Coordinates of C-alpha atoms and ligand atoms in Angstrom, one line a residue:
S1 CA -33.4 18.5 10.4
C2 CA -31.3 21.4 12.0
D3 CA -30.9 18.6 14.6
F4 CA -28.1 17.0 12.4
E5 CA -27.1 19.6 9.9
C6 CA -25.4 21.0 13.3
L7 CA -23.3 18.1 13.4
S8 CA -22.4 17.2 10.0
C9 CA -22.3 18.7 6.4
D10 CA -22.4 16.0 4.8
A11 CA -26.3 15.5 3.7
A12 CA -25.0 11.5 3.4
N13 CA -25.0 11.1 6.9
Y14 CA -28.7 12.7 8.2
K15 CA -30.9 10.2 7.3
L16 CA -27.9 7.8 8.8
M17 CA -28.0 9.8 12.2
E18 CA -32.0 9.1 12.4
K19 CA -31.9 5.3 11.7
A20 CA -29.1 5.1 14.7
R21 CA -31.4 7.4 16.6
N22 CA -34.6 5.7 16.2
E23 CA -32.6 1.9 16.2
K24 CA -31.4 3.2 19.6
I25 CA -27.6 3.1 18.6
E26 CA -25.4 5.4 19.9
T27 CA -22.9 7.1 17.9
V28 CA -19.5 9.6 18.3
W29 CA -21.9 12.3 18.8
D30 CA -23.9 11.3 21.4
R31 CA -21.0 10.3 23.6
A32 CA -19.5 13.5 22.5
E33 CA -22.5 15.3 23.8
A34 CA -23.1 12.8 26.8
M35 CA -19.0 13.9 27.7
Q36 CA -19.9 17.3 28.3
P37 CA -18.3 19.5 30.0
Q38 CA -15.2 18.0 29.2
C39 CA -12.3 18.1 31.7
G40 CA -11.0 21.4 32.3
F41 CA -7.7 20.3 33.5
G42 CA -7.0 17.7 30.7
E43 CA -8.2 20.3 28.3
M44 CA -5.6 22.4 29.4
G45 CA -2.6 19.9 29.8
L46 CA -2.7 20.3 33.3
C47 CA -3.3 16.7 34.7
C48 CA 0.0 14.6 35.4
T49 CA -0.6 10.9 35.8
N50 CA 3.0 10.1 35.1
C51 CA 3.6 8.7 38.5
A52 CA 1.8 6.7 41.3
M53 CA 1.9 10.0 43.5
G54 CA -0.5 11.1 41.3
P55 CA -2.9 12.2 39.4
C56 CA -2.0 15.5 40.1
R57 CA -3.5 18.7 38.4
I58 CA -2.9 22.4 38.7
V59 CA -5.1 24.8 39.5
K60 CA -5.4 27.8 36.8
V61 CA -8.6 29.3 36.6
S62 CA -8.1 30.6 40.6
E63 CA -5.4 31.6 43.2
D64 CA -6.6 29.1 45.1
G65 CA -5.3 25.2 44.6
P66 CA -2.1 23.8 43.6
K67 CA 0.3 25.4 41.6
K68 CA 2.8 22.6 41.4
G69 CA 2.6 18.7 41.4
I70 CA 3.9 16.4 44.2
C71 CA 6.7 15.8 42.5
G72 CA 7.2 20.0 42.3
A73 CA 6.3 20.1 38.6
D74 CA 4.5 23.1 37.5
E75 CA 2.5 23.8 34.5
D76 CA 5.2 24.2 32.1
T77 CA 6.8 20.8 32.9
I78 CA 3.2 19.1 33.1
A79 CA 1.7 20.7 29.9
S80 CA 4.9 19.9 27.9
R81 CA 5.4 16.6 28.8
N82 CA 2.1 15.2 28.4
L83 CA 2.6 17.1 24.5
A84 CA 5.7 15.6 24.0
R85 CA 4.1 11.8 24.7
S86 CA 1.1 12.6 22.7
I87 CA 3.9 13.3 20.0
A88 CA 6.0 10.5 20.6
A89 CA 2.5 7.9 20.4
G90 CA 1.9 9.7 17.0
S91 CA 5.4 9.4 15.8
S92 CA 5.4 6.1 16.9
A93 CA 2.3 4.9 15.1
H94 CA 3.6 6.2 11.6
S95 CA 6.8 4.2 11.8
D96 CA 5.6 1.1 13.5
H97 CA 3.5 1.6 9.8
G98 CA 6.7 2.3 7.9
R99 CA 8.4 -0.6 9.9
D100 CA 5.4 -3.2 8.5
I101 CA 5.6 -1.8 4.9
A102 CA 9.2 -2.3 4.9
H103 CA 8.8 -5.7 6.1
A104 CA 6.4 -6.5 3.4
L105 CA 9.0 -5.4 0.9
Y106 CA 11.4 -8.2 2.6
H107 CA 8.7 -10.6 2.4
A108 CA 8.2 -9.6 -1.7
A109 CA 11.8 -9.8 -2.6
K110 CA 12.7 -13.1 -0.1
N111 CA 9.6 -14.9 0.5
P112 CA 7.1 -16.0 -2.5
E113 CA 4.2 -17.4 -0.4
S114 CA 3.8 -13.8 0.6
G115 CA 2.2 -13.1 -2.6
Y116 CA 3.5 -9.4 -2.7
K117 CA 5.6 -8.4 -5.6
V118 CA 7.5 -5.6 -6.3
K119 CA 5.8 -3.3 -8.6
N120 CA 7.9 -0.3 -9.3
H121 CA 11.4 -1.1 -10.2
K122 CA 12.2 2.0 -11.2
K123 CA 11.7 3.7 -8.0
L124 CA 13.1 0.7 -5.8
I125 CA 16.4 1.4 -7.9
S126 CA 16.9 5.2 -7.7
L127 CA 16.3 4.9 -3.9
A128 CA 18.8 2.1 -3.6
K129 CA 21.5 4.4 -5.4
E130 CA 20.2 7.4 -2.9
W131 CA 21.2 5.2 -0.1
G132 CA 24.4 3.7 -1.7
I133 CA 22.9 0.1 -2.5
D134 CA 24.9 -1.9 -4.9
T135 CA 22.7 -2.4 -8.0
E136 CA 25.2 -2.9 -11.3
N137 CA 24.3 -6.5 -12.0
Q138 CA 22.1 -7.3 -8.9
D139 CA 19.1 -9.3 -9.3
I140 CA 15.9 -7.1 -8.7
K141 CA 14.8 -9.1 -5.8
D142 CA 18.2 -8.5 -3.6
I143 CA 18.1 -5.3 -4.8
A144 CA 14.3 -5.0 -2.7
A145 CA 15.7 -7.0 0.1
N146 CA 18.9 -4.8 0.7
V147 CA 16.3 -1.4 0.6
A148 CA 14.0 -3.5 3.2
K149 CA 16.5 -4.1 5.5
T150 CA 18.5 -0.9 5.2
A151 CA 14.8 0.9 6.1
L152 CA 14.6 -1.7 9.0
E153 CA 18.0 -0.6 10.2
E154 CA 16.8 3.3 10.5
F155 CA 14.6 2.3 13.4
G156 CA 17.6 0.9 15.8
K157 CA 20.8 2.2 14.0
P158 CA 23.5 3.1 16.7
F159 CA 25.4 6.2 15.0
G160 CA 24.6 8.7 12.3
N161 CA 21.3 10.3 11.6
L162 CA 18.5 9.4 9.2
R163 CA 19.0 8.9 5.4
F164 CA 15.8 10.7 4.2
I165 CA 17.6 14.0 6.5
Q166 CA 19.7 14.6 3.5
R167 CA 16.8 15.4 1.3
A168 CA 16.0 18.4 2.7
P169 CA 17.3 21.9 1.8
E170 CA 20.9 23.0 3.2
D171 CA 19.3 25.7 5.4
R172 CA 16.8 23.6 6.8
K173 CA 19.6 20.8 7.8
K174 CA 21.6 23.3 9.5
I175 CA 18.6 24.9 11.6
W176 CA 18.1 21.0 12.5
N177 CA 21.8 20.8 13.2
K178 CA 22.3 23.8 15.6
M179 CA 18.8 22.9 17.5
N180 CA 20.0 19.8 18.3
V181 CA 16.9 18.2 16.7
T182 CA 18.3 16.2 13.6
P183 CA 16.8 12.7 14.1
R184 CA 18.9 9.8 14.6
A185 CA 17.5 6.5 14.7
I186 CA 13.5 6.2 14.6
D187 CA 12.9 3.9 17.8
R188 CA 15.7 5.8 19.8
D189 CA 14.0 9.3 19.3
I190 CA 11.1 8.3 20.5
V191 CA 12.4 6.2 23.4
E192 CA 14.2 9.3 24.3
V193 CA 10.8 11.3 24.5
L194 CA 9.6 8.5 27.0
H195 CA 12.6 8.5 28.9
S196 CA 12.8 12.2 29.6
T197 CA 9.4 12.9 30.4
H198 CA 9.5 9.9 33.1
I199 CA 9.2 11.2 36.7
G200 CA 12.2 13.4 38.0
C201 CA 13.8 13.8 34.7
D202 CA 13.6 16.4 32.0
A203 CA 11.5 19.6 33.8
D204 CA 12.5 22.4 31.2
Y205 CA 9.8 22.6 28.7
R206 CA 12.0 24.1 26.2
N207 CA 14.3 21.2 26.4
I208 CA 11.5 18.7 26.4
M209 CA 9.8 20.1 23.4
T210 CA 13.5 19.9 21.9
T211 CA 13.3 16.3 22.2
A212 CA 9.8 16.0 21.1
I213 CA 10.6 17.8 17.9
R214 CA 13.4 15.3 17.2
A215 CA 10.7 12.5 17.8
A216 CA 8.2 14.2 14.9
L217 CA 11.2 14.9 12.5
S218 CA 12.1 11.6 12.6
D219 CA 8.3 10.6 11.6
G220 CA 8.0 12.8 8.9
W221 CA 11.5 12.1 7.4
G222 CA 11.6 8.8 8.8
G223 CA 9.3 6.5 9.5
S224 CA 5.9 8.3 7.5
M225 CA 8.7 9.0 4.5
I226 CA 9.6 5.1 4.5
G227 CA 6.4 4.3 4.9
T228 CA 5.4 5.8 1.8
E229 CA 8.7 5.5 -0.3
L230 CA 8.3 1.9 -0.1
S231 CA 4.6 1.3 -0.4
D232 CA 5.2 3.3 -3.7
I233 CA 8.0 0.6 -4.6
L234 CA 5.6 -2.5 -3.5
F235 CA 2.5 -1.5 -4.7
G236 CA 3.1 1.2 -7.4
V237 CA 3.2 4.9 -7.9
P238 CA -0.2 7.0 -7.2
E239 CA -1.3 8.1 -10.6
P240 CA -4.5 10.3 -11.3
H241 CA -7.6 8.9 -12.1
E242 CA -11.5 9.0 -11.3
I243 CA -13.4 7.6 -8.5
E244 CA -16.5 7.4 -6.4
A245 CA -16.9 8.7 -3.0
N246 CA -19.3 8.5 0.0
L247 CA -21.6 6.2 1.6
G248 CA -23.6 5.9 -1.1
V249 CA -20.7 3.7 -3.0
L250 CA -21.9 0.9 -0.8
K251 CA -24.3 -1.7 -3.1
E252 CA -27.3 -3.3 -2.3
D253 CA -26.9 -6.2 -4.4
E254 CA -23.3 -7.3 -3.5
V255 CA -20.9 -8.3 -0.5
N256 CA -19.7 -4.9 0.7
L257 CA -16.6 -5.2 2.3
V258 CA -15.5 -2.1 3.9
I259 CA -11.2 -2.3 4.5
H260 CA -10.8 0.4 7.5
G261 CA -7.7 1.7 9.0
H262 CA -4.3 2.5 7.7
E263 CA -1.8 -0.5 6.4
P264 CA -2.0 -1.1 2.7
T265 CA 0.0 -4.3 3.2
L266 CA -3.6 -5.5 4.3
S267 CA -5.6 -3.6 2.0
E268 CA -3.6 -4.6 -1.1
A269 CA -3.8 -8.1 -0.3
I270 CA -7.5 -7.8 0.5
L271 CA -7.8 -6.1 -3.2
I272 CA -6.5 -9.2 -4.7
A273 CA -8.7 -11.4 -2.8
V274 CA -11.6 -9.6 -3.7
N275 CA -10.9 -10.4 -7.6
D276 CA -10.2 -14.1 -6.7
P277 CA -12.7 -16.0 -9.4
E278 CA -13.0 -18.7 -6.5
L279 CA -14.6 -16.2 -3.6
I280 CA -16.2 -14.3 -6.4
E281 CA -18.5 -17.6 -7.6
L282 CA -18.7 -18.3 -3.9
A283 CA -20.4 -14.8 -3.6
K284 CA -22.7 -15.6 -6.2
K285 CA -23.7 -18.7 -5.0
Q286 CA -24.8 -16.8 -1.9
G287 CA -27.4 -14.9 -3.9
A288 CA -25.1 -11.4 -4.3
E289 CA -23.8 -9.8 -7.9
G290 CA -20.0 -9.8 -6.7
I291 CA -17.7 -8.2 -3.9
N292 CA -18.0 -4.7 -3.6
L293 CA -15.0 -3.2 -1.6
V294 CA -14.8 0.0 -0.7
G295 CA -12.2 2.2 1.6
M296 CA -12.4 4.0 5.1
C297 CA -9.9 6.4 6.4
C298 CA -6.1 6.0 5.3
T299 CA -6.2 2.5 4.1
G300 CA -9.2 4.1 2.1
N301 CA -7.0 6.7 0.6
E302 CA -4.2 4.4 -0.2
I303 CA -6.2 1.7 -2.5
A304 CA -8.3 4.8 -3.9
M305 CA -5.3 6.4 -4.6
R306 CA -3.4 3.4 -6.6
H307 CA -6.4 1.3 -7.5
G308 CA -9.6 3.4 -7.7
I309 CA -11.3 1.7 -4.9
P310 CA -14.2 4.0 -3.8
M311 CA -13.9 6.2 -0.8
A312 CA -16.7 5.2 1.5
G313 CA -15.9 7.7 4.4
N314 CA -13.8 9.3 7.1
F315 CA -13.4 8.9 10.8
F316 CA -16.8 10.2 11.5
Q317 CA -18.6 7.7 9.1
Q318 CA -17.4 4.7 10.6
E319 CA -20.4 3.8 12.7
L320 CA -22.6 5.0 9.9
A321 CA -21.3 2.7 7.6
I322 CA -22.6 -0.2 9.8
V323 CA -25.9 1.6 10.7
T324 CA -26.9 1.5 6.7
G325 CA -27.4 -2.6 7.6
A326 CA -25.5 -3.2 4.2
V327 CA -22.2 -3.8 5.4
D328 CA -21.2 -7.6 5.3
A329 CA -17.8 -7.3 7.0
M330 CA -15.7 -4.1 8.3
V331 CA -12.3 -5.3 8.3
V332 CA -9.7 -3.2 9.9
D333 CA -6.0 -3.4 11.4
V334 CA -4.5 -0.2 13.2
Q335 CA -5.1 3.2 14.2
C336 CA -8.3 5.5 13.9
I337 CA -10.7 2.7 14.5
M338 CA -13.3 3.2 17.0
P339 CA -14.0 0.5 19.7
A340 CA -17.5 1.8 19.5
L341 CA -17.9 -0.6 16.5
S342 CA -18.4 -3.6 18.1
Q343 CA -21.4 -2.2 19.9
V344 CA -22.8 -0.9 16.4
A345 CA -22.1 -4.0 14.8
K346 CA -23.7 -6.1 17.2
C347 CA -27.1 -4.5 16.4
Y348 CA -26.7 -5.5 12.4
H349 CA -25.4 -8.7 11.1
T350 CA -22.2 -6.9 10.0
K351 CA -18.6 -9.0 11.3
L352 CA -16.2 -6.6 12.8
I353 CA -12.9 -8.3 11.9
T354 CA -9.8 -7.4 13.5
T355 CA -6.6 -8.1 11.9
S356 CA -3.6 -7.0 13.8
P357 CA -2.1 -8.3 17.2
K358 CA -1.9 -4.4 17.7
A359 CA -5.5 -4.0 17.5
K360 CA -7.9 -6.3 19.1
I361 CA -11.4 -5.1 20.1
P362 CA -13.5 -6.7 22.3
G363 CA -16.8 -8.3 20.6
A364 CA -14.9 -8.4 17.3
I365 CA -13.7 -11.6 15.6
H366 CA -10.1 -11.7 15.3
M367 CA -8.3 -13.0 12.1
Q368 CA -5.1 -12.5 12.3
F369 CA -3.4 -10.9 9.0
N370 CA 0.0 -13.0 8.3
E371 CA 2.5 -10.8 6.1
E372 CA 4.2 -14.3 5.5
E373 CA 1.3 -15.3 3.6
A374 CA -0.7 -12.4 2.7
I375 CA -2.8 -13.3 0.0
E376 CA -3.9 -16.6 1.3
S377 CA -4.9 -14.9 5.0
A378 CA -6.6 -12.3 3.1
K379 CA -8.5 -14.7 1.2
R380 CA -9.7 -16.5 4.7
I381 CA -11.2 -12.9 5.5
V382 CA -12.8 -12.1 1.9
K383 CA -14.7 -15.3 2.6
E384 CA -15.8 -14.5 6.2
A385 CA -17.5 -11.8 4.6
V386 CA -18.8 -13.3 1.6
M387 CA -20.6 -15.8 3.7
N388 CA -22.0 -13.2 6.2
F389 CA -24.2 -11.9 3.0
K390 CA -27.2 -14.6 3.7
N391 CA -27.5 -13.1 7.3
R392 CA -28.6 -9.4 6.3
Q393 CA -31.5 -8.4 8.1
G394 CA -34.3 -6.2 6.7
N395 CA -33.5 -2.8 8.4
I396 CA -31.2 -1.8 5.5
F397 CA -30.5 1.9 4.2
I398 CA -27.9 2.7 1.8
P399 CA -27.8 6.8 1.4
Q400 CA -28.1 8.1 -2.2
E401 CA -25.4 10.5 -1.8
K402 CA -22.1 10.1 -3.3
S403 CA -19.8 12.1 -5.9
K404 CA -17.1 11.7 -8.2
G405 CA -13.3 13.4 -8.4
F406 CA -9.7 12.9 -9.2
V407 CA -7.3 11.2 -6.9
G408 CA -3.6 9.8 -7.2
Y409 CA -1.7 12.9 -7.2
S410 CA 1.7 11.7 -6.0
N411 CA 4.6 14.0 -6.6
E412 CA 5.5 12.1 -9.9
A413 CA 1.8 12.6 -10.9
I414 CA 2.0 16.5 -10.4
I415 CA 5.2 16.9 -12.2
N416 CA 4.4 15.0 -14.8
A417 CA 0.9 16.3 -15.2
L418 CA 2.7 20.1 -15.2
D419 CA 5.4 19.0 -17.8
K420 CA 2.9 18.2 -20.3
V421 CA 1.6 21.7 -20.8
T422 CA 5.3 23.7 -20.7
N423 CA 7.6 23.7 -23.3
S424 CA 9.9 20.7 -22.7
T425 CA 12.5 22.3 -24.7
A426 CA 12.7 25.3 -22.4
H427 CA 13.5 23.2 -19.4
P428 CA 14.5 19.9 -18.6
S429 CA 11.6 17.7 -17.9
G430 CA 11.0 16.1 -14.6
T431 CA 11.6 19.4 -12.7
V432 CA 9.2 21.5 -10.3
K433 CA 9.9 24.4 -13.0
P434 CA 6.4 24.6 -14.0
L435 CA 5.0 24.8 -10.2
A436 CA 7.9 27.5 -9.2
D437 CA 6.7 30.0 -12.4
A438 CA 3.0 29.9 -11.6
I439 CA 3.7 30.6 -7.9
K440 CA 6.3 33.3 -8.9
S441 CA 4.2 34.8 -11.5
G442 CA 1.6 35.1 -9.0
V443 CA -1.0 33.2 -11.1
L444 CA -1.3 30.9 -8.1
R445 CA -0.3 32.8 -4.9
G446 CA 0.6 29.6 -3.1
A447 CA -0.3 26.3 -1.9
V448 CA -2.1 25.0 1.4
A449 CA -2.0 21.6 2.7
I450 CA -5.3 20.6 4.2
V451 CA -4.8 17.5 6.5
G452 CA -6.0 15.7 9.4
C453 CA -9.3 14.1 11.0
N454 CA -12.9 14.9 12.3
N455 CA -13.5 16.1 15.8
H456 CA -16.9 17.0 17.2
K457 CA -15.2 20.0 18.4
V458 CA -15.6 21.5 14.6
L459 CA -19.1 20.6 12.5
H460 CA -18.2 17.5 11.0
D461 CA -16.1 18.0 7.4
K462 CA -17.0 22.0 7.5
G463 CA -13.5 22.8 8.9
H464 CA -12.2 21.3 5.8
V465 CA -14.5 22.0 3.3
E466 CA -15.2 25.6 4.1
L467 CA -11.4 26.6 4.3
A468 CA -10.5 24.8 1.2
K469 CA -13.1 26.6 -0.7
E470 CA -12.1 29.9 0.6
L471 CA -8.4 29.5 -0.4
I472 CA -9.4 28.2 -4.1
K473 CA -11.7 31.2 -4.4
N474 CA -8.2 33.4 -3.8
D475 CA -6.5 31.7 -6.2
V476 CA -4.3 28.8 -3.6
L477 CA -4.1 25.5 -4.6
V478 CA -4.7 23.1 -1.9
V479 CA -3.8 20.0 -1.5
T480 CA -5.1 17.2 0.7
T481 CA -4.6 13.9 2.5
G482 CA -6.3 11.9 5.3
C483 CA -10.0 12.4 6.3
G484 CA -9.5 15.7 5.0
A485 CA -9.5 14.2 1.6
Y486 CA -12.4 12.7 2.2
A487 CA -14.1 15.8 3.1
C488 CA -12.7 17.5 -0.1
I489 CA -14.0 14.8 -2.4
K490 CA -17.3 13.8 -0.7
A491 CA -18.0 18.1 -1.3
G492 CA -17.2 17.5 -5.3
L493 CA -13.9 19.8 -4.8
M494 CA -11.7 17.3 -6.6
S495 CA -14.1 17.1 -10.0
K496 CA -12.9 19.1 -12.8
E497 CA -16.3 21.3 -12.3
A498 CA -14.5 22.9 -8.8
R499 CA -12.3 25.0 -11.5
G500 CA -15.8 27.0 -11.4
L501 CA -15.1 27.9 -7.4
C502 CA -11.9 29.1 -8.3
G503 CA -10.2 32.5 -8.7
K504 CA -9.3 33.1 -11.9
G505 CA -5.5 32.5 -11.6
L506 CA -6.3 28.9 -10.2
A507 CA -9.0 28.4 -12.5
T508 CA -6.4 29.0 -15.5
V509 CA -4.0 26.5 -14.1
C510 CA -6.3 24.0 -13.5
E511 CA -7.6 24.2 -16.9
L512 CA -3.9 23.8 -18.7
V513 CA -3.0 21.4 -16.4
N514 CA -6.1 19.6 -16.5
I515 CA -6.0 18.9 -12.6
P516 CA -8.3 19.8 -9.9
P517 CA -8.1 22.6 -7.6
V518 CA -7.9 20.1 -4.8
L519 CA -5.2 17.5 -5.2
H520 CA -5.5 14.3 -3.0
M521 CA -2.1 13.2 -2.3
G522 CA -3.0 10.5 -0.1
S523 CA -2.9 8.7 3.5
C524 CA -1.3 11.0 6.4
V525 CA 1.9 9.0 5.9
D526 CA 2.1 10.9 2.4
I527 CA 2.6 14.1 4.2
S528 CA 5.8 13.1 3.3
R529 CA 5.4 13.5 0.0
I530 CA 4.5 17.0 0.8
L531 CA 7.6 17.6 2.4
L532 CA 9.3 16.4 -0.4
L533 CA 7.6 18.7 -2.9
L534 CA 8.7 21.6 -0.6
S535 CA 11.9 20.5 -0.5
E536 CA 12.2 20.3 -4.5
L537 CA 10.3 23.9 -5.0
A538 CA 12.8 25.3 -2.2
K539 CA 15.8 23.9 -3.5
F540 CA 14.8 24.9 -7.1
M541 CA 13.8 28.7 -5.8
N542 CA 17.2 28.5 -3.8
V543 CA 15.7 29.3 -0.9
D544 CA 14.5 27.5 2.4
I545 CA 10.9 26.0 2.8
K546 CA 10.5 28.6 5.3
D547 CA 10.4 31.1 2.4
L548 CA 7.6 29.4 0.4
P549 CA 4.6 30.8 0.3
V550 CA 2.5 27.7 1.9
A551 CA 0.9 26.6 4.9
G552 CA -0.7 23.8 6.5
A553 CA -3.7 23.3 7.8
A554 CA -5.8 20.7 10.0
P555 CA -9.0 22.0 10.8
E556 CA -10.5 19.0 12.5
W557 CA -7.6 17.1 13.5
M558 CA -7.8 15.1 17.0
S559 CA -5.3 12.1 16.8
E560 CA -1.6 11.9 18.5
K561 CA -0.5 11.4 14.9
A562 CA -1.5 14.6 13.8
L563 CA 0.5 16.3 16.6
S564 CA 3.3 14.4 15.5
I565 CA 2.7 16.1 11.9
G566 CA 2.0 19.4 12.9
T567 CA 5.3 19.3 15.1
Y568 CA 7.5 18.2 12.1
V569 CA 5.7 20.4 9.8
V570 CA 6.6 23.5 11.9
A571 CA 9.9 22.3 12.5
S572 CA 10.4 22.1 8.4
G573 CA 9.4 25.9 8.7
V574 CA 5.8 26.0 7.5
Y575 CA 3.1 28.0 9.0
T576 CA 0.5 25.7 10.4
M577 CA -3.3 26.5 11.3
L578 CA -5.2 24.3 13.8
G579 CA -8.9 24.4 13.9
V580 CA -8.7 23.0 17.2
A581 CA -6.4 24.4 20.4
P582 CA -4.3 21.4 21.4
Q583 CA -4.1 20.2 25.4
V584 CA -1.1 23.1 25.9
T585 CA -3.2 26.4 26.6
G586 CA -2.8 25.5 30.8
S587 CA 0.9 26.9 29.8
D588 CA 1.4 30.2 29.0
N589 CA 5.2 29.8 28.2
L590 CA 4.4 26.5 26.2
T591 CA 1.6 28.2 24.2
R592 CA 3.9 31.1 23.5
F593 CA 6.6 28.8 22.4
L594 CA 4.4 26.9 20.2
T595 CA 2.6 30.0 18.7
N596 CA 5.6 32.4 18.4
D597 CA 9.0 31.6 19.7
V598 CA 9.2 28.8 17.1
K599 CA 8.9 31.3 15.0
D600 CA 12.2 32.5 15.0
I601 CA 14.4 29.1 15.6
Y602 CA 12.3 27.2 12.5
G603 CA 10.4 29.6 10.5
G604 CA 7.2 27.4 11.0
Y605 CA 4.5 28.3 13.9
F606 CA 0.8 27.2 15.3
D607 CA -1.9 29.3 15.0
I608 CA -5.1 28.4 16.4
E609 CA -8.3 29.1 14.7
S610 CA -11.6 27.0 14.6
D611 CA -13.9 29.3 12.1
P612 CA -12.7 28.7 8.6
K613 CA -13.1 32.0 7.2
E614 CA -11.2 33.5 9.6
A615 CA -8.3 31.1 9.1
A616 CA -8.3 31.4 5.4
K617 CA -7.4 35.1 6.0
K618 CA -5.0 34.4 8.2
I619 CA -3.8 31.9 6.0
I620 CA -3.5 34.2 2.9
S621 CA -1.8 37.1 4.7
C622 CA 1.0 34.5 5.8
I623 CA 1.0 33.5 2.1
E624 CA 1.2 37.4 1.1
E625 CA 3.6 38.1 3.7
K626 CA 6.0 35.4 2.1
R627 CA 5.5 36.9 -1.2
K628 CA 6.5 40.2 -0.4
I629 CA 9.8 38.9 1.5
L630 CA 10.7 37.2 -1.9
S631 CA 9.7 40.0 -3.9
I632 CA 7.4 38.1 -6.0
Ligands
NFS1 NI1 -4.9 10.6 9.8 FE1 -5.4 8.6 9.1 FE2 -8.2 10.7 9.5 FE3 -7.3 11.4 11.3 FE4 -7.4 8.7 11.5 S1 -7.7 8.2 9.4 S2 -3.6 8.6 9.5 S3 -5.3 10.2 12.0 S4 -8.6 10.6 11.4 S5 -6.9 12.0 9.4

């Protein structure tokens, strides 16, 4: 019924939404409806709870009512402090993820009990050389330990700047230095936001944003980049391969284990554990045909990209996965895990298993995952799932819907694919020249990254899918990460057949290079891959990132991580389209700063448009404007 079509554009969800309704299970959509109307002060960023004299709120909609907080903070101060704190939280989440990967790399090097092994020696040695770590006649484990330690020092080093900043184009570094936003140490830059937004500290919205931008850059060019690079070293660089996606990947006759959350340290260990012959045998003893591991949210992206594990669903499908009644365990670590899951799990046999001391949920079972003995703790968790198979109740429904698509487009994979079709004598292989040529010739008009979450303020998945379709129709290559990647693969946009939806130029490129028009580049921390690809492209074309005919879009974003991403992307020079307005509109100055003033400083700026067709128009006109300036 239209009932559900107005909430999601993914048909796999409709019957499950109905099942949830019949079984009196509340989902995110029900709670969103019950929340209406949402608080106008909060929506505009005008509620301050930074001290106990408050809460204070600024009345914007009428002449009457307070225009200043009790301490005297005005709308600009309050809105910018709130935004800065959100950015700091987002940067913290990505960066703490990066830190955990660095710890895992250290364990792989020094602690055989962990079960982790360094997979990509080439990338390890190249990073070691970049960081000036001795590699001649060194044991690979010592190199790995030194790289891990050096990465960990990036979080709190007392002097200097982040090492990865050196990867940016020269002009970009100059802008950052001039604006005093060059990140120094990840923890320090985040702490500085918290300090300076404390009551009675920074009241100048522009200065607050300077501090916030530095913390965001320490995410993109710091914590996230450490997360991606060290994950590639530890678990392998993703390569293209075909996989299945959507809730139809759950299996009636196998133990279904959904791995949900973010850090591949857990999902990689779970993947090893589900292939353990003893556990498979145990599953068979319970009457199951085997163990079916499927991924959800970004940890699902990580293992899909590296190992071809099916992608079960994105942020708004987490409750529905359990509503199938077929999930024997949902194993979670950190970030984007709705506390509501434990309520839903209670209505079925599903075990919700939390694993991180950073994220416990009342009603869930907590089974601590220890990196020091990763595989052993993963086996204990998988055993819990296996033993739960026999407790399934009668009310099982798995939707038929699933689609196929190609994932695994790391920068290395993209460059490789392009190399294969170009004359290798004409240019040295392993460069972005073919990509630059396709853009310069106009066969490709440009490229857009569609990233981010789901948000009830946009019809589920429609923001991502419609925008992607409009762009590829107009010869704009789309790359995607996070929950946007799920939306695209579920809609068939990562299949070879999707070429039929492209303009002539993009269709030709896809045909020649043998790629889909929408490329899956990974999880949200992997947006650092996109930064690096843009840097390489800019350097190759002898321009700055801000000059490239590219854009970013987050049509359904909701998390603080997404705010941090948007901010570092804009500060890296990229025009960024948001489908949902951030909670800043109560401050005219801050809104103007983000959507206009930053353009003159950083080259990138925010735009807000909830209609995907309109958003596509604006993005394409921005791309064409850049092409004109470049005379291409
Ligand atoms: Ni990104 Fe990944 Fe999804 Fe949004 Fe959450 S899973 S890190 S924050 S909801 S894209």
